[in-house]
PDB file of N, CA, C and O in Angstrom:
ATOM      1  N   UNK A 809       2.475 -11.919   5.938  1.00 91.00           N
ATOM      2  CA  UNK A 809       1.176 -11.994   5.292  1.00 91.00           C
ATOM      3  C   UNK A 809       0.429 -10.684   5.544  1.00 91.00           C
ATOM      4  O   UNK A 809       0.563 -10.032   6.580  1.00 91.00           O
ATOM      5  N   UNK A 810      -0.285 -10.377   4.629  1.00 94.00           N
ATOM      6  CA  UNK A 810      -1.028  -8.684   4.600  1.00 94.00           C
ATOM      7  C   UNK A 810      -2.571  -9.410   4.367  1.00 94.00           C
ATOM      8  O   UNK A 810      -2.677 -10.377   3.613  1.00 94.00           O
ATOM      9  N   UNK A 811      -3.323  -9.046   4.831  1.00 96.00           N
ATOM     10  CA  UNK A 811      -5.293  -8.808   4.554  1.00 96.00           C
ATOM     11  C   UNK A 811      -5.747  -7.295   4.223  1.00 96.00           C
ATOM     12  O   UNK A 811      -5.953  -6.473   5.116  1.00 96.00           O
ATOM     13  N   UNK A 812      -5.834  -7.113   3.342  1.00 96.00           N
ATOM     14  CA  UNK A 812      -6.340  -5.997   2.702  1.00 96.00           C
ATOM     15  C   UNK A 812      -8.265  -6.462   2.406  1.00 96.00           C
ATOM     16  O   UNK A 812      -8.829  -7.516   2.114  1.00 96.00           O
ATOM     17  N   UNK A 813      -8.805  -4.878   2.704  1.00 97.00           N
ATOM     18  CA  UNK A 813      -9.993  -4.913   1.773  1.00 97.00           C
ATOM     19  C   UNK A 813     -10.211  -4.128   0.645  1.00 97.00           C
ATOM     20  O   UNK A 813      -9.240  -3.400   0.439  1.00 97.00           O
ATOM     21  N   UNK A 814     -11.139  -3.987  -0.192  1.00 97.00           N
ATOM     22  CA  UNK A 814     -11.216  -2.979  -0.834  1.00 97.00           C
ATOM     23  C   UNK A 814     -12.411  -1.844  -0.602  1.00 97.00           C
ATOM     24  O   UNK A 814     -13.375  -2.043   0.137  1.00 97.00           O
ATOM     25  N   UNK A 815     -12.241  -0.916  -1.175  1.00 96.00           N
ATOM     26  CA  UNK A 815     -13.178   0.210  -0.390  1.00 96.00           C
ATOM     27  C   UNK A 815     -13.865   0.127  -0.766  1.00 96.00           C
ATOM     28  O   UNK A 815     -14.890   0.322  -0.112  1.00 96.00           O
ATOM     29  N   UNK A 816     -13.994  -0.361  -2.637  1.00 96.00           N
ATOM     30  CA  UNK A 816     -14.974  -0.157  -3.602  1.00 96.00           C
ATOM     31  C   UNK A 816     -15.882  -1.452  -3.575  1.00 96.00           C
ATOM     32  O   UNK A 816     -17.101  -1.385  -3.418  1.00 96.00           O
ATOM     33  N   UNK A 817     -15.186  -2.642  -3.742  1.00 97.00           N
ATOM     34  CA  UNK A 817     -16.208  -3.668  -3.736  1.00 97.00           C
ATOM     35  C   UNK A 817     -16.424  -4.624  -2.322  1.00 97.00           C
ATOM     36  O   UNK A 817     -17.157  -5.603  -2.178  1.00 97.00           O
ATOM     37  N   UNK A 818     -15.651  -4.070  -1.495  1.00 96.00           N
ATOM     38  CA  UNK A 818     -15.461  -5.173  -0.691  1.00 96.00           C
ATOM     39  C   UNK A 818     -14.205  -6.271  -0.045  1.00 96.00           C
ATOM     40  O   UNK A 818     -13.583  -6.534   0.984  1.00 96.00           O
ATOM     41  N   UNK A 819     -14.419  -6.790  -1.939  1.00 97.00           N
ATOM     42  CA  UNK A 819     -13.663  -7.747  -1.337  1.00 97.00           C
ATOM     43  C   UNK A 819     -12.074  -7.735  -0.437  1.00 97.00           C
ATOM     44  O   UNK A 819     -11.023  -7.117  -0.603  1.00 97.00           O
ATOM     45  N   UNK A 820     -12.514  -8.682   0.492  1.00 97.00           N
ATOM     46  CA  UNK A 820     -11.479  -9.256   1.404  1.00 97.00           C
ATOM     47  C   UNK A 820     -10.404 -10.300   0.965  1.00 97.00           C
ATOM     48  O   UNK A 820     -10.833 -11.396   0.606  1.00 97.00           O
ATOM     49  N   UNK A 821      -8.689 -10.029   0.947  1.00 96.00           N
ATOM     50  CA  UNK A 821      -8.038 -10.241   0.440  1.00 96.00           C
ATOM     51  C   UNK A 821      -6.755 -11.470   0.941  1.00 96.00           C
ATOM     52  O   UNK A 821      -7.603 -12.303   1.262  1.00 96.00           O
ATOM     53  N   UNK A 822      -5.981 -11.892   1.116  1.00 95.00           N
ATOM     54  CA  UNK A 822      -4.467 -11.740   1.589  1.00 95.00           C
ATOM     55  C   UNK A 822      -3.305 -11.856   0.514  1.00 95.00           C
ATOM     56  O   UNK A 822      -3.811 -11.930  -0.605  1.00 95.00           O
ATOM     57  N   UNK A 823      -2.008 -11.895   0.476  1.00 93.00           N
ATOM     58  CA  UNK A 823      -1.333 -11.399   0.009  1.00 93.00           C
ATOM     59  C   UNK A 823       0.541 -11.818   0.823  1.00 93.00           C
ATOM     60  O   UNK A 823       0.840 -12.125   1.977  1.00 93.00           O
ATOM     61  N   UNK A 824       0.985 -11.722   0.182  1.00 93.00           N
ATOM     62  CA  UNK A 824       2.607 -12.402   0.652  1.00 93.00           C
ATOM     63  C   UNK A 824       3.254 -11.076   0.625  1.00 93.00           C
ATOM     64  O   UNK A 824       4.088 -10.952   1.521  1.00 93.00           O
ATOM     65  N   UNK A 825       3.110 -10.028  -0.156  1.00 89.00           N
ATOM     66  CA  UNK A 825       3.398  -8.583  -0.727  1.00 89.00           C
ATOM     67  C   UNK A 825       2.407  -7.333   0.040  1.00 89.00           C
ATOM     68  O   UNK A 825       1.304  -7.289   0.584  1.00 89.00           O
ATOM     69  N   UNK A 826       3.477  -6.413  -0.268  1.00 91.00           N
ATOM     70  CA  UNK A 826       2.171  -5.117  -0.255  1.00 91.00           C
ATOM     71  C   UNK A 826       1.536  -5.312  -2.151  1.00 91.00           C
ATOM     72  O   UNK A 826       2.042  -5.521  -3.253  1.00 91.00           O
ATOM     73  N   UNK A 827      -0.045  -5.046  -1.474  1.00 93.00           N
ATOM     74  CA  UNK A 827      -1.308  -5.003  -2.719  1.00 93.00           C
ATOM     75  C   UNK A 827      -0.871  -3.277  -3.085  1.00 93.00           C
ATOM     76  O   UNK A 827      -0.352  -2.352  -2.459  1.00 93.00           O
ATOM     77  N   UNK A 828      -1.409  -3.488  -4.439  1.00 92.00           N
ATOM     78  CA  UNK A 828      -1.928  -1.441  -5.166  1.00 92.00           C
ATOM     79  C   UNK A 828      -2.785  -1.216  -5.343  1.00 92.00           C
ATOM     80  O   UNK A 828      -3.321  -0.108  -5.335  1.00 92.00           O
ATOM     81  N   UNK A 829      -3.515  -3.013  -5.737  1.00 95.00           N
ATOM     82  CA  UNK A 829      -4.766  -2.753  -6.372  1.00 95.00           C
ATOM     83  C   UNK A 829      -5.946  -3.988  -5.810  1.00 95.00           C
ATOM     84  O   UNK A 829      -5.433  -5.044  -5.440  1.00 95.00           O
ATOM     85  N   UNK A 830      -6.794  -3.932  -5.771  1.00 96.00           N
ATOM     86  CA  UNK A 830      -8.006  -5.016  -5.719  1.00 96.00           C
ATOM     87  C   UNK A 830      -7.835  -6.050  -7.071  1.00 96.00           C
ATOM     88  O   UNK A 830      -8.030  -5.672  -8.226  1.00 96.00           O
ATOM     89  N   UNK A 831      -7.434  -7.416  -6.689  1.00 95.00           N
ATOM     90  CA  UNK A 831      -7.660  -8.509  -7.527  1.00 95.00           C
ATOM     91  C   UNK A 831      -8.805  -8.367  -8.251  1.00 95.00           C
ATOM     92  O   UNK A 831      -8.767  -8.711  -9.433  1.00 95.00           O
ATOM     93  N   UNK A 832      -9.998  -7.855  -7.713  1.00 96.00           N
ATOM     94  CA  UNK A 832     -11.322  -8.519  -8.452  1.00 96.00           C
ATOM     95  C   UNK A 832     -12.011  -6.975  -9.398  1.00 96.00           C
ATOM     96  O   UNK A 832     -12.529  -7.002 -10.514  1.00 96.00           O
ATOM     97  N   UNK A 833     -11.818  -5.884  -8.608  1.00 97.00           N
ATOM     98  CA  UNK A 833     -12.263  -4.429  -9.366  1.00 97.00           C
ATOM     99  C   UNK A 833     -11.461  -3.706  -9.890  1.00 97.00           C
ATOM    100  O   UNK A 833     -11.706  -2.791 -10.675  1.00 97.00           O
ATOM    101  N   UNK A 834     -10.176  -4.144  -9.401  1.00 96.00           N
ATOM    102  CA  UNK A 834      -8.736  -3.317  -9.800  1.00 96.00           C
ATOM    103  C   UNK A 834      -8.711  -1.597  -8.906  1.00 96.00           C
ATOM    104  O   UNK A 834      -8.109  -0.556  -9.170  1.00 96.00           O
ATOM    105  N   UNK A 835      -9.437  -1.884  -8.067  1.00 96.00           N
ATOM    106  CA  UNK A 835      -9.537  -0.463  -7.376  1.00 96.00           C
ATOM    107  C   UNK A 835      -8.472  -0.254  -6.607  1.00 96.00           C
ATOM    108  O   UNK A 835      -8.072  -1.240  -5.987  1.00 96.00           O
ATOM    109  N   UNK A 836      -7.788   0.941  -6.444  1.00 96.00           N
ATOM    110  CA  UNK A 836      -6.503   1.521  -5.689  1.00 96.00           C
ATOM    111  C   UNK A 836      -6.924   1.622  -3.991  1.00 96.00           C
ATOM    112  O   UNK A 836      -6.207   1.785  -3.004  1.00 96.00           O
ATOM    113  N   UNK A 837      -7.864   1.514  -4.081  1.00 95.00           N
ATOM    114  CA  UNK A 837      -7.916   1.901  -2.447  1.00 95.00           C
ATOM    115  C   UNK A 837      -8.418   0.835  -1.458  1.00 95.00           C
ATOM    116  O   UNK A 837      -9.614   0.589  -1.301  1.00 95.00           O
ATOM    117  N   UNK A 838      -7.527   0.288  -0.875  1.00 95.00           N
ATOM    118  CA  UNK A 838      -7.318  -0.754  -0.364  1.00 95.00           C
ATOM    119  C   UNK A 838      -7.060  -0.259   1.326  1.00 95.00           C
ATOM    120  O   UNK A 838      -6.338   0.703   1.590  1.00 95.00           O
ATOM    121  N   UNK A 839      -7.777  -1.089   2.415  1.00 94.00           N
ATOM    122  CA  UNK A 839      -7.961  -1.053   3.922  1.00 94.00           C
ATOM    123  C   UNK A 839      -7.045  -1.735   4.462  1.00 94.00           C
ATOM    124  O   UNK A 839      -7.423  -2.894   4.634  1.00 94.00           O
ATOM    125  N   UNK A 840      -5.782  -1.506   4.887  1.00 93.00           N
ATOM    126  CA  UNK A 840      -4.720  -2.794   5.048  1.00 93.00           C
ATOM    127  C   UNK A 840      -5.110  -2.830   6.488  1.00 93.00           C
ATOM    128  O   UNK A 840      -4.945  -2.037   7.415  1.00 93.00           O
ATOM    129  N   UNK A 841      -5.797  -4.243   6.364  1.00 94.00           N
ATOM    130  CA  UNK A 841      -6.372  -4.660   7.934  1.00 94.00           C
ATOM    131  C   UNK A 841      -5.136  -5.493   9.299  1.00 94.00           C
ATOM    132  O   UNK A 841      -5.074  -5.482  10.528  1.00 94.00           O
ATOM    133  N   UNK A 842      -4.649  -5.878   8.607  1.00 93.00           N
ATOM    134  CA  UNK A 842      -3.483  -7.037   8.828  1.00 93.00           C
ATOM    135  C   UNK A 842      -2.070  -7.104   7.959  1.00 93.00           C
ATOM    136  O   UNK A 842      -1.834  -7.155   6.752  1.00 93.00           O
ATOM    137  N   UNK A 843      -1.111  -7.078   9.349  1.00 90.00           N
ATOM    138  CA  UNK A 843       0.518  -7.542   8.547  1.00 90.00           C
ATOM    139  C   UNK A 843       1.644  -5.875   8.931  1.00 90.00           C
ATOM    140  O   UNK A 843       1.388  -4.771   9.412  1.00 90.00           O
ATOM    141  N   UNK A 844       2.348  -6.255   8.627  1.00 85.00           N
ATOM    142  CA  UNK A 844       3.252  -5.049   8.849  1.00 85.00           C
ATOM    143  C   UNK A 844       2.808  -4.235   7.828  1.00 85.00           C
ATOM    144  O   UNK A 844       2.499  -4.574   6.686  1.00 85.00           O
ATOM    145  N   UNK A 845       2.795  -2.705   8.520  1.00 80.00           N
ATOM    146  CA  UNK A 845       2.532  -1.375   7.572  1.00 80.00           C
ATOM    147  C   UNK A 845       3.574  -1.066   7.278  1.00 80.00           C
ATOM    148  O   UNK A 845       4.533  -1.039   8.049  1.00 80.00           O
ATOM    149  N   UNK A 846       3.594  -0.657   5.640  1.00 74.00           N
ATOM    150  CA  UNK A 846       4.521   0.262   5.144  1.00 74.00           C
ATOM    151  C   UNK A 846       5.365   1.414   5.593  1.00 74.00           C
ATOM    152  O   UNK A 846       4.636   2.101   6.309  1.00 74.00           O
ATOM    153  N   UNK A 847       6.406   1.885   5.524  1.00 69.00           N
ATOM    154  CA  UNK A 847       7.283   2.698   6.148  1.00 69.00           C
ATOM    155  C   UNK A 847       7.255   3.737   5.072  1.00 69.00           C
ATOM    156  O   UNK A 847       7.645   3.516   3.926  1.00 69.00           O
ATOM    157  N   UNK A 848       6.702   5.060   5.558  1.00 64.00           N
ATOM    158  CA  UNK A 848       6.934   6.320   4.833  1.00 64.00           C
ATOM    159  C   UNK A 848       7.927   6.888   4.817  1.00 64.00           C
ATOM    160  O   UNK A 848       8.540   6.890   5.884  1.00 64.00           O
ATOM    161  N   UNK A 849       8.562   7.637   3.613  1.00 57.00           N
ATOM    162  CA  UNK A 849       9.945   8.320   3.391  1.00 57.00           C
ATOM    163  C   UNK A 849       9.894   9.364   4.132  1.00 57.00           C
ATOM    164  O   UNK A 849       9.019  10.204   3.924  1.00 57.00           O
ATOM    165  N   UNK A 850      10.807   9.520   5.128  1.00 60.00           N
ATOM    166  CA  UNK A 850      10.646  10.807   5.617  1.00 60.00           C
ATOM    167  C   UNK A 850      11.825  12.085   4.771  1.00 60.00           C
ATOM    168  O   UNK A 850      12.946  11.831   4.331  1.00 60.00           O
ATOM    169  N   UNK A 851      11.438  12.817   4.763  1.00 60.00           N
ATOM    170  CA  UNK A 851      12.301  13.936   4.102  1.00 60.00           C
ATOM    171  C   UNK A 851      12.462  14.994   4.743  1.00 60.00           C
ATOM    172  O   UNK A 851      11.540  15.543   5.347  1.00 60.00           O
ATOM    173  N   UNK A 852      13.879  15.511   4.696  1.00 56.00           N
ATOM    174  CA  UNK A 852      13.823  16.700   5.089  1.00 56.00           C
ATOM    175  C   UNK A 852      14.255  17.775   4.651  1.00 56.00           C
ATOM    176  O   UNK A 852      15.410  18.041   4.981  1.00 56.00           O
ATOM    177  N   UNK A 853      13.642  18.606   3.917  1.00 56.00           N
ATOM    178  CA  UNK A 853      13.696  19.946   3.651  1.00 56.00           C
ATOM    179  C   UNK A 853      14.622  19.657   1.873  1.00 56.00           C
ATOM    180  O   UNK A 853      15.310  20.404   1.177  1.00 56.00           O
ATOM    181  N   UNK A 854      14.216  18.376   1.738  1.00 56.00           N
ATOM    182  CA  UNK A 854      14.731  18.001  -0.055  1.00 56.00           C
ATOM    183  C   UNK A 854      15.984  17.379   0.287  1.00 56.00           C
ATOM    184  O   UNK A 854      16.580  17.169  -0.770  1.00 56.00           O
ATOM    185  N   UNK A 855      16.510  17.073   1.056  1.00 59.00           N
ATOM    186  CA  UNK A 855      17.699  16.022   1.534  1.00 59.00           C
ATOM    187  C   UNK A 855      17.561  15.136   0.904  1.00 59.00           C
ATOM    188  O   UNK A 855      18.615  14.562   0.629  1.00 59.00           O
ATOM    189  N   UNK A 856      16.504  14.631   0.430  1.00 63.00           N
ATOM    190  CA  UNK A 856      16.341  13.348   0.170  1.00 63.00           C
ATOM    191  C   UNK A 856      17.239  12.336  -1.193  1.00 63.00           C
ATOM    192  O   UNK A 856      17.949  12.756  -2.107  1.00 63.00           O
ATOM    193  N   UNK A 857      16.910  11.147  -0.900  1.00 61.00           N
ATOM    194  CA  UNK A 857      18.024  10.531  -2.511  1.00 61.00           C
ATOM    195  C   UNK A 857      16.922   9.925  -3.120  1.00 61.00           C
ATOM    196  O   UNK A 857      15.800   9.966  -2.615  1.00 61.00           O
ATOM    197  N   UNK A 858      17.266   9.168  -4.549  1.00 61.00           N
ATOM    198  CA  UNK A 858      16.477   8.657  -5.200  1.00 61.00           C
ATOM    199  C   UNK A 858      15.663   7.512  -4.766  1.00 61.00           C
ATOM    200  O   UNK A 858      15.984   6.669  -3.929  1.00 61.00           O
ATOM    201  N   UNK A 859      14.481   7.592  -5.492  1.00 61.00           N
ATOM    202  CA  UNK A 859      13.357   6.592  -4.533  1.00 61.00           C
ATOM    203  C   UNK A 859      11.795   7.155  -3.537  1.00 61.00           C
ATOM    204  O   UNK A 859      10.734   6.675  -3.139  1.00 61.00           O
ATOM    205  N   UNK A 860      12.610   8.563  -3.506  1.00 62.00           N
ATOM    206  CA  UNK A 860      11.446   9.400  -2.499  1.00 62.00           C
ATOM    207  C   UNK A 860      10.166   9.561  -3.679  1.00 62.00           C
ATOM    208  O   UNK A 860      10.175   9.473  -4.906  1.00 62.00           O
ATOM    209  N   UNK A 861       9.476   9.738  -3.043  1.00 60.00           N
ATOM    210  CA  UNK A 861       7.704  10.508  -4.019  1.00 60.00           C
ATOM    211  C   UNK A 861       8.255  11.449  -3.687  1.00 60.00           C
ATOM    212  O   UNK A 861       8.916  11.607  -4.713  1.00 60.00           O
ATOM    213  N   UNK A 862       8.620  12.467  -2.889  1.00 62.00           N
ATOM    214  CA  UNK A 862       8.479  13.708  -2.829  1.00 62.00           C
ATOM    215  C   UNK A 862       8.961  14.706  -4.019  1.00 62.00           C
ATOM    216  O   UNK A 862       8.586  15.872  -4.144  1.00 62.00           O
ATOM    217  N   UNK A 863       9.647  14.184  -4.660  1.00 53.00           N
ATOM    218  CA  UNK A 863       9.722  15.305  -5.765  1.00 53.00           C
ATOM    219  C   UNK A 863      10.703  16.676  -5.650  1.00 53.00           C
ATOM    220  O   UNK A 863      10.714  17.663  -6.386  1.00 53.00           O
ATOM    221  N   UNK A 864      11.586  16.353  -4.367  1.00 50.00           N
ATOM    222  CA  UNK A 864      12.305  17.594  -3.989  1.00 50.00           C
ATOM    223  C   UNK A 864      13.953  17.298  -4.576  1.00 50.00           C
ATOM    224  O   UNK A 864      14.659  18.300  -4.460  1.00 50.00           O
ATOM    225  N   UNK A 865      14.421  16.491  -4.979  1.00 42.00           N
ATOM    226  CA  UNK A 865      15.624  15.804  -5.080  1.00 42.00           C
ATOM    227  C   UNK A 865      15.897  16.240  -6.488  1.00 42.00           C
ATOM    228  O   UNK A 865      16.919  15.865  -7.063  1.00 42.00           O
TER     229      UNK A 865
END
């Protein structure tokens, strides 16, 4: 379970998933208060395989 807020309106959330957006404003920027955090891609030096954001692949 995840509790997210939102930055813009407030509202306080939960969730079974990682959120993108605010249910109620649709705003992207979300406070993940509670639940396991996401795991960032680490890259190195463009090693990377498909799936990365980085854009080096």
């Amino acid at each position: 379970m995840h509790v997210y807020k939102c930055a813009e309106c407030g509202n306080k959330f939960e969730t079974e998933s990682f959120a993108s957006r605010c249910p109620v404003c649709r705003c992207k920027i979300l406070i993940h208060e509670e639940g396991e955090k996401r795991r960032a891609h680490k890259c190195s030096g463009g090693s990377c395989g498909h799936g990365c954001s980085c854009d080096r692949h």
